[in-house]
GROMACS .gro file of N, CA and C in nm:
model
  264
    1MET      N    1  -0.211  -0.934   0.155
    1MET     CA    2  -0.112  -0.998   0.228
    1MET      C    3  -0.004  -0.919   0.273
    2ILE      N    4  -0.011  -1.024   0.402
    2ILE     CA    5   0.068  -0.913   0.530
    2ILE      C    6   0.189  -1.001   0.612
    3THR      N    7   0.296  -0.915   0.630
    3THR     CA    8   0.411  -1.046   0.626
    3THR      C    9   0.436  -0.948   0.780
    4LEU      N   10   0.447  -1.051   0.880
    4LEU     CA   11   0.496  -1.056   1.005
    4LEU      C   12   0.634  -1.055   1.037
    5PRO      N   13   0.700  -0.968   1.118
    5PRO     CA   14   0.867  -1.005   1.157
    5PRO      C   15   0.847  -1.101   1.244
    6ASP      N   16   0.969  -1.186   1.185
    6ASP     CA   17   1.013  -1.274   1.336
    6ASP      C   18   1.026  -1.256   1.441
    7GLU      N   19   0.931  -1.279   1.531
    7GLU     CA   20   1.024  -1.272   1.709
    7GLU      C   21   1.090  -1.344   1.755
    8GLY      N   22   1.142  -1.210   1.814
    8GLY     CA   23   1.316  -1.293   1.867
    8GLY      C   24   1.282  -1.370   2.005
    9VAL      N   25   1.345  -1.461   1.964
    9VAL     CA   26   1.358  -1.542   2.116
    9VAL      C   27   1.434  -1.481   2.280
   10PHE      N   28   1.462  -1.340   2.278
   10PHE     CA   29   1.497  -1.296   2.372
   10PHE      C   30   1.483  -1.151   2.371
   11VAL      N   31   1.434  -1.164   2.502
   11VAL     CA   32   1.303  -0.995   2.516
   11VAL      C   33   1.383  -0.899   2.453
   12SER      N   34   1.547  -0.869   2.472
   12SER     CA   35   1.639  -0.794   2.441
   12SER      C   36   1.677  -0.751   2.233
   13ASP      N   37   1.585  -0.885   2.208
   13ASP     CA   38   1.579  -0.849   2.035
   13ASP      C   39   1.481  -0.737   1.995
   14SER      N   40   1.533  -0.682   1.920
   14SER     CA   41   1.441  -0.581   1.861
   14SER      C   42   1.349  -0.618   1.772
   15ALA      N   43   1.194  -0.567   1.795
   15ALA     CA   44   1.098  -0.612   1.650
   15ALA      C   45   1.105  -0.579   1.536
   16GLY      N   46   1.131  -0.643   1.446
   16GLY     CA   47   1.065  -0.596   1.348
   16GLY      C   48   0.975  -0.529   1.293
   17GLU      N   49   0.985  -0.476   1.173
   17GLU     CA   50   0.803  -0.395   1.136
   17GLU      C   51   0.779  -0.505   1.005
   18ALA      N   52   0.657  -0.497   1.037
   18ALA     CA   53   0.542  -0.525   0.909
   18ALA      C   54   0.553  -0.492   0.837
   19SER      N   55   0.496  -0.541   0.706
   19SER     CA   56   0.444  -0.563   0.576
   19SER      C   57   0.310  -0.532   0.493
   20ALA      N   58   0.253  -0.461   0.386
   20ALA     CA   59   0.075  -0.536   0.355
   20ALA      C   60   0.100  -0.439   0.230
   21SER      N   61   0.060  -0.580   0.179
   21SER     CA   62   0.077  -0.529   0.009
   21SER      C   63  -0.105  -0.539   0.021
   22ILE      N   64  -0.152  -0.494  -0.067
   22ILE     CA   65  -0.311  -0.490  -0.093
   22ILE      C   66  -0.438  -0.456  -0.195
   23VAL      N   67  -0.431  -0.548  -0.257
   23VAL     CA   68  -0.520  -0.526  -0.378
   23VAL      C   69  -0.687  -0.515  -0.362
   24LEU      N   70  -0.689  -0.378  -0.429
   24LEU     CA   71  -0.856  -0.369  -0.419
   24LEU      C   72  -0.900  -0.364  -0.546
   25ASN      N   73  -1.038  -0.457  -0.574
   25ASN     CA   74  -1.093  -0.486  -0.666
   25ASN      C   75  -1.192  -0.407  -0.662
   26THR      N   76  -1.179  -0.286  -0.777
   26THR     CA   77  -1.262  -0.206  -0.792
   26THR      C   78  -1.323  -0.172  -0.946
   27LYS      N   79  -1.464  -0.043  -0.931
   27LYS     CA   80  -1.521  -0.098  -1.048
   27LYS      C   81  -1.390  -0.032  -1.150
   28PRO      N   82  -1.429  -0.039  -1.304
   28PRO     CA   83  -1.335   0.043  -1.396
   28PRO      C   84  -1.345   0.198  -1.368
   29GLY      N   85  -1.276   0.290  -1.393
   29GLY     CA   86  -1.293   0.448  -1.387
   29GLY      C   87  -1.303   0.479  -1.251
   30TYR      N   88  -1.301   0.382  -1.168
   30TYR     CA   89  -1.341   0.400  -0.993
   30TYR      C   90  -1.263   0.532  -0.898
   31LYS      N   91  -1.285   0.672  -0.894
   31LYS     CA   92  -1.150   0.731  -0.810
   31LYS      C   93  -1.213   0.734  -0.643
   32PHE      N   94  -1.100   0.716  -0.578
   32PHE     CA   95  -1.124   0.723  -0.469
   32PHE      C   96  -1.071   0.867  -0.419
   33GLU      N   97  -1.120   0.944  -0.289
   33GLU     CA   98  -1.120   1.057  -0.241
   33GLU      C   99  -0.969   1.033  -0.162
   34GLU      N  100  -0.922   1.140  -0.113
   34GLU     CA  101  -0.744   1.124  -0.068
   34GLU      C  102  -0.807   1.090   0.090
   35SER      N  103  -0.905   1.111   0.100
   35SER     CA  104  -0.889   1.165   0.271
   35SER      C  105  -0.983   0.977   0.296
   36GLN      N  106  -1.059   0.888   0.128
   36GLN     CA  107  -1.048   0.750   0.163
   36GLN      C  108  -0.931   0.617   0.163
   37ILE      N  109  -0.833   0.719   0.108
   37ILE     CA  110  -0.732   0.638   0.054
   37ILE      C  111  -0.638   0.643   0.184
   38ASN      N  112  -0.660   0.805   0.273
   38ASN     CA  113  -0.577   0.843   0.388
   38ASN      C  114  -0.597   0.735   0.498
   39SER      N  115  -0.760   0.698   0.470
   39SER     CA  116  -0.802   0.573   0.549
   39SER      C  117  -0.799   0.461   0.545
   40LEU      N  118  -0.773   0.451   0.409
   40LEU     CA  119  -0.701   0.303   0.429
   40LEU      C  120  -0.582   0.263   0.513
   41TYR      N  121  -0.520   0.375   0.496
   41TYR     CA  122  -0.370   0.335   0.502
   41TYR      C  123  -0.367   0.332   0.654
   42HIS      N  124  -0.461   0.441   0.725
   42HIS     CA  125  -0.472   0.450   0.905
   42HIS      C  126  -0.519   0.298   0.924
   43LEU      N  127  -0.600   0.245   0.883
   43LEU     CA  128  -0.698   0.146   0.936
   43LEU      C  129  -0.583   0.038   0.933
   44VAL      N  130  -0.534  -0.041   0.828
   44VAL     CA  131  -0.468  -0.135   0.828
   44VAL      C  132  -0.305  -0.087   0.911
   45SER      N  133  -0.302   0.049   0.908
   45SER     CA  134  -0.139   0.055   1.002
   45SER      C  135  -0.188   0.035   1.144
   46LYS      N  136  -0.284   0.032   1.209
   46LYS     CA  137  -0.361   0.023   1.330
   46LYS      C  138  -0.387  -0.091   1.373
   47SER      N  139  -0.454  -0.189   1.235
   47SER     CA  140  -0.420  -0.292   1.272
   47SER      C  141  -0.385  -0.385   1.254
   48VAL      N  142  -0.232  -0.377   1.248
   48VAL     CA  143  -0.149  -0.519   1.249
   48VAL      C  144  -0.066  -0.374   1.340
   49SER      N  145   0.016  -0.480   1.436
   49SER     CA  146   0.132  -0.437   1.539
   49SER      C  147   0.254  -0.423   1.428
   50ASN      N  148   0.293  -0.310   1.469
   50ASN     CA  149   0.473  -0.278   1.438
   50ASN      C  150   0.439  -0.256   1.284
   51LEU      N  151   0.357  -0.216   1.210
   51LEU     CA  152   0.307  -0.140   1.077
   51LEU      C  153   0.339  -0.041   1.068
   52PRO      N  154   0.381   0.026   1.062
   52PRO     CA  155   0.414   0.180   0.971
   52PRO      C  156   0.375   0.205   0.862
   53THR      N  157   0.273   0.331   0.807
   53THR     CA  158   0.222   0.360   0.678
   53THR      C  159   0.323   0.330   0.519
   54ASP      N  160   0.455   0.346   0.567
   54ASP     CA  161   0.519   0.345   0.493
   54ASP      C  162   0.503   0.189   0.453
   55ASN      N  163   0.538   0.148   0.493
   55ASN     CA  164   0.513  -0.021   0.453
   55ASN      C  165   0.428  -0.108   0.419
   56ILE      N  166   0.332  -0.060   0.357
   56ILE     CA  167   0.150  -0.052   0.327
   56ILE      C  168   0.150  -0.017   0.196
   57VAL      N  169   0.150  -0.102   0.099
   57VAL     CA  170   0.116  -0.056  -0.101
   57VAL      C  171  -0.027  -0.065  -0.093
   58ILE      N  172  -0.073   0.003  -0.151
   58ILE     CA  173  -0.239  -0.049  -0.198
   58ILE      C  174  -0.250  -0.017  -0.344
   59MET      N  175  -0.305  -0.112  -0.369
   59MET     CA  176  -0.326  -0.072  -0.536
   59MET      C  177  -0.460  -0.111  -0.612
   60ASN      N  178  -0.536  -0.130  -0.686
   60ASN     CA  179  -0.624  -0.218  -0.761
   60ASN      C  180  -0.614  -0.339  -0.827
   61GLN      N  181  -0.629  -0.350  -0.884
   61GLN     CA  182  -0.656  -0.490  -0.996
   61GLN      C  183  -0.569  -0.458  -1.131
   62GLU      N  184  -0.572  -0.314  -1.150
   62GLU     CA  185  -0.570  -0.268  -1.301
   62GLU      C  186  -0.359  -0.196  -1.285
   63PHE      N  187  -0.314  -0.230  -1.144
   63PHE     CA  188  -0.221  -0.205  -1.067
   63PHE      C  189  -0.182  -0.050  -1.100
   64GLU      N  190  -0.344   0.060  -1.067
   64GLU     CA  191  -0.294   0.196  -1.018
   64GLU      C  192  -0.229   0.219  -0.850
   65TYR      N  193  -0.176   0.275  -0.868
   65TYR     CA  194  -0.116   0.250  -0.672
   65TYR      C  195  -0.159   0.390  -0.626
   66PHE      N  196  -0.206   0.332  -0.481
   66PHE     CA  197  -0.322   0.495  -0.437
   66PHE      C  198  -0.194   0.495  -0.312
   67ASP      N  199  -0.162   0.595  -0.340
   67ASP     CA  200  -0.058   0.705  -0.222
   67ASP      C  201  -0.097   0.752  -0.118
   68LEU      N  202  -0.015   0.714  -0.001
   68LEU     CA  203  -0.065   0.786   0.065
   68LEU      C  204  -0.062   0.956   0.103
   69GLU      N  205  -0.138   1.014   0.125
   69GLU     CA  206  -0.128   1.195   0.054
   69GLU      C  207  -0.019   1.204  -0.040
   70ASN      N  208  -0.095   1.134  -0.164
   70ASN     CA  209  -0.007   1.214  -0.287
   70ASN      C  210   0.101   1.176  -0.272
   71GLN      N  211   0.192   1.118  -0.213
   71GLN     CA  212   0.389   1.131  -0.200
   71GLN      C  213   0.435   1.009  -0.248
   72ASN      N  214   0.488   1.026  -0.366
   72ASN     CA  215   0.539   0.953  -0.466
   72ASN      C  216   0.668   0.835  -0.377
   73SER      N  217   0.587   0.731  -0.388
   73SER     CA  218   0.699   0.610  -0.320
   73SER      C  219   0.756   0.538  -0.467
   74SER      N  220   0.872   0.531  -0.469
   74SER     CA  221   0.995   0.521  -0.571
   74SER      C  222   0.947   0.388  -0.660
   75PHE      N  223   0.976   0.308  -0.584
   75PHE     CA  224   0.936   0.156  -0.650
   75PHE      C  225   0.794   0.163  -0.708
   76ALA      N  226   0.686   0.125  -0.643
   76ALA     CA  227   0.560   0.158  -0.648
   76ALA      C  228   0.480   0.221  -0.777
   77SER      N  229   0.574   0.401  -0.804
   77SER     CA  230   0.554   0.436  -0.874
   77SER      C  231   0.573   0.515  -0.961
   78ALA      N  232   0.767   0.411  -1.010
   78ALA     CA  233   0.761   0.376  -1.085
   78ALA      C  234   0.725   0.251  -1.220
   79PHE      N  235   0.663   0.138  -1.110
   79PHE     CA  236   0.599   0.035  -1.154
   79PHE      C  237   0.465   0.087  -1.222
   80ALA      N  238   0.423   0.178  -1.154
   80ALA     CA  239   0.229   0.189  -1.245
   80ALA      C  240   0.314   0.290  -1.335
   81THR      N  241   0.371   0.379  -1.312
   81THR     CA  242   0.462   0.425  -1.458
   81THR      C  243   0.473   0.365  -1.580
   82GLN      N  244   0.562   0.311  -1.581
   82GLN     CA  245   0.591   0.179  -1.648
   82GLN      C  246   0.476   0.094  -1.724
   83ASN      N  247   0.408   0.030  -1.621
   83ASN     CA  248   0.277  -0.057  -1.641
   83ASN      C  249   0.163   0.036  -1.746
   84GLU      N  250   0.174   0.218  -1.753
   84GLU     CA  251   0.070   0.323  -1.829
   84GLU      C  252   0.134   0.336  -1.928
   85ILE      N  253   0.248   0.270  -1.959
   85ILE     CA  254   0.382   0.309  -2.123
   85ILE      C  255   0.365   0.170  -2.158
   86LYS      N  256   0.332   0.023  -2.025
   86LYS     CA  257   0.304  -0.058  -2.137
   86LYS      C  258   0.191  -0.081  -2.185
   87LYS      N  259   0.092  -0.004  -2.153
   87LYS     CA  260  -0.057   0.005  -2.205
   87LYS      C  261  -0.066   0.070  -2.351
   88LYS      N  262   0.008   0.147  -2.333
   88LYS     CA  263  -0.001   0.274  -2.433
   88LYS      C  264   0.051   0.200  -2.544
   0.00000   0.00000   0.00000
């Protein structure tokens, strides 16, 4: 799902940033390498105008969050942690 900012009527209007949420269907237990995750983030970022990597969320169908360069995102990390606790 990609959310694009509204385009302004006037040239002086500043362009907003887009956002993207991606759900990957993976095989159970499949682990991505860090380089694959970085590639996915940069592919999506460069494919959509005004889309910084900070505005991209990638997870699988089990709500496992794939973070860019292993930096924790507060919301996604908290969500994934809480989901793991519920499973246990």
